[in-house]
mmCIF file of C-alpha atoms in Angstrom:
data_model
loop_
_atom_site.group_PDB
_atom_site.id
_atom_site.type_symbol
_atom_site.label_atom_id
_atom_site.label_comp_id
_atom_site.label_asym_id
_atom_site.label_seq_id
_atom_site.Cartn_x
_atom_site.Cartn_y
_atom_site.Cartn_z
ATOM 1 C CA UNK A 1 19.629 4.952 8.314
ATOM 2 C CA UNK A 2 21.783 2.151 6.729
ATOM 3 C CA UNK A 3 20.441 0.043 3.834
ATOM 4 C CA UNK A 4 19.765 -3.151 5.341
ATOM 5 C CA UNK A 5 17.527 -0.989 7.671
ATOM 6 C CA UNK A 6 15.532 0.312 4.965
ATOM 7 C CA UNK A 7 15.652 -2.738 3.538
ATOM 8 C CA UNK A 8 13.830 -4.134 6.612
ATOM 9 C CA UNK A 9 11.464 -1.435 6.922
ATOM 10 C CA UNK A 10 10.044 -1.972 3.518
ATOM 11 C CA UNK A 11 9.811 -5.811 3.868
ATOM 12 C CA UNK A 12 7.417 -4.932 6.996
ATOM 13 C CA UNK A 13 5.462 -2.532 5.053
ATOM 14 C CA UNK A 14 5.447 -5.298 1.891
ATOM 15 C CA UNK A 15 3.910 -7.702 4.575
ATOM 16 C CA UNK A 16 1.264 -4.723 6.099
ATOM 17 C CA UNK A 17 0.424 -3.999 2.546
ATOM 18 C CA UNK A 18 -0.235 -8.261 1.916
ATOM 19 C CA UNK A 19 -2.344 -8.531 5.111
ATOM 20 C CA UNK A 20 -4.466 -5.298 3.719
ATOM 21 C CA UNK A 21 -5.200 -6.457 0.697
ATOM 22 C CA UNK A 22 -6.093 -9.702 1.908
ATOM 23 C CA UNK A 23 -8.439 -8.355 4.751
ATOM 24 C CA UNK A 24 -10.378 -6.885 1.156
ATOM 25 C CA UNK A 25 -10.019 -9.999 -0.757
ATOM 26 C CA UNK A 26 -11.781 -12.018 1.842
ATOM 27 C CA UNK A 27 -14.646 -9.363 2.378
ATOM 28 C CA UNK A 28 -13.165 -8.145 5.608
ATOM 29 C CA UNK A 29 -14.271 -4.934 4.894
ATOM 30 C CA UNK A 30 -14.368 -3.413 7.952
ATOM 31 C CA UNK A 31 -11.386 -4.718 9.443
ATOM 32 C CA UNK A 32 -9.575 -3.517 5.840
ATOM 33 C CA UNK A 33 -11.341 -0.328 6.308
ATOM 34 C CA UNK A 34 -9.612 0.131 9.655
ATOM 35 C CA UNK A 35 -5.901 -0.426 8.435
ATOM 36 C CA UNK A 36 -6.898 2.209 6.292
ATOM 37 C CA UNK A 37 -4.422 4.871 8.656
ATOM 38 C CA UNK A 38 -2.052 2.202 8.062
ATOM 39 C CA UNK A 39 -1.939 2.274 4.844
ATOM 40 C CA UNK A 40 -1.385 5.983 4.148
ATOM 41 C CA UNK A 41 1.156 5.845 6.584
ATOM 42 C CA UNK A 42 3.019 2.701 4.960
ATOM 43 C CA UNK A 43 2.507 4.866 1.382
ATOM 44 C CA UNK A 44 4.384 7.904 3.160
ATOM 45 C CA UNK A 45 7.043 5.786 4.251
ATOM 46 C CA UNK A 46 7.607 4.444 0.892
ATOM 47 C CA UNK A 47 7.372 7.604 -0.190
ATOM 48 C CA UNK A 48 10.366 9.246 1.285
ATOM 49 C CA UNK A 49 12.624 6.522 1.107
ATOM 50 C CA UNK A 50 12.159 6.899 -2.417
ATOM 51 C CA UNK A 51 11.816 2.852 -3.543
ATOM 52 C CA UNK A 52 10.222 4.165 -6.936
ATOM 53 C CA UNK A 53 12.801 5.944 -9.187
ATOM 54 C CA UNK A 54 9.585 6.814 -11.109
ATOM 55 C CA UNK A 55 7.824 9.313 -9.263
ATOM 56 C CA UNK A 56 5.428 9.890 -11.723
ATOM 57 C CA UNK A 57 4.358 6.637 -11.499
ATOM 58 C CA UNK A 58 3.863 6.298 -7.821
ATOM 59 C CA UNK A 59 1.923 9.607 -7.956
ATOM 60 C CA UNK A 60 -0.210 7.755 -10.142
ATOM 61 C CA UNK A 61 -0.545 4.871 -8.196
ATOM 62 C CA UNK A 62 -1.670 7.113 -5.134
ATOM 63 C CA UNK A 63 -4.110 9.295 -6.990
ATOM 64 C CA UNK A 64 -5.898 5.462 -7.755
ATOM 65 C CA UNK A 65 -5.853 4.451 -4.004
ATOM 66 C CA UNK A 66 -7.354 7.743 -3.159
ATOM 67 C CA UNK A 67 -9.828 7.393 -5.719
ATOM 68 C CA UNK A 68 -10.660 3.283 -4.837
ATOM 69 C CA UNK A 69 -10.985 5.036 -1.278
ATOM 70 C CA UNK A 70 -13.394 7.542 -2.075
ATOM 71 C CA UNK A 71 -15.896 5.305 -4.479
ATOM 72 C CA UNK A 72 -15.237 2.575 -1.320
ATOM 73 C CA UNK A 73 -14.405 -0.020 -4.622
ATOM 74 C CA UNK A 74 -11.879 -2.151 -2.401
ATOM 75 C CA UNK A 75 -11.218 -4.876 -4.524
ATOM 76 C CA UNK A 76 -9.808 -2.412 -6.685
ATOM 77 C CA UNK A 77 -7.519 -1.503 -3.867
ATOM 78 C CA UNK A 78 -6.724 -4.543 -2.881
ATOM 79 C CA UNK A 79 -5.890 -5.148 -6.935
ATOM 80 C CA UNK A 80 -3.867 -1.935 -6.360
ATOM 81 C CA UNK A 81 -2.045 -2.696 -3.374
ATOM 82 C CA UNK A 82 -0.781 -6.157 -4.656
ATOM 83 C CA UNK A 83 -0.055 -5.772 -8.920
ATOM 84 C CA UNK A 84 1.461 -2.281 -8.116
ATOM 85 C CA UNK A 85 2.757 -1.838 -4.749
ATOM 86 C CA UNK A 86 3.967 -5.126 -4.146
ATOM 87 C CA UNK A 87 4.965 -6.214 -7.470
ATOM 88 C CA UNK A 88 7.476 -3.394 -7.617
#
């Protein structure tokens, strides 16, 4: 795949990520809660085309989604989603 593909790519997931965290941030729940599939598979994608050089730190990052996931706290993921996904 050529850069300005991937480039592409990860704009579209930037935007999925947006509308997620705003389907949270307006107490969507349930709609948020079903672009939940999305989201893993938007973090996968990110994942292997490698867009953090600090792995370490995106490990991180996922280990708190999981966690806002499983305690169901999804402001916090929301929060997540758009000072450390997005802002990267």
């Amino acid at each position: 795949m050529n850069m300005e593909a991937g480039r592409l790519k990860l704009e579209e997931c930037k935007q999925e990520l947006q509308i997620i965290a705003d389907l949270f941030y307006q107490n969507k729940i349930e709609d948020g809660v079903n672009k939940l599939p999305d989201l893993i598979r938007m973090l996968n994608k990110i994942m292997e085309q490698e867009c953090y050089e600090d792995k370490s730190k995106f490990l991180d990052i996922l280990k708190n989604v999981t966690e806002c996931i499983d305690s169901k706290n999804y402001i916090m993921l929301a929060d997540i989603i758009v000072f450390e996904l997005l802002a990267a």
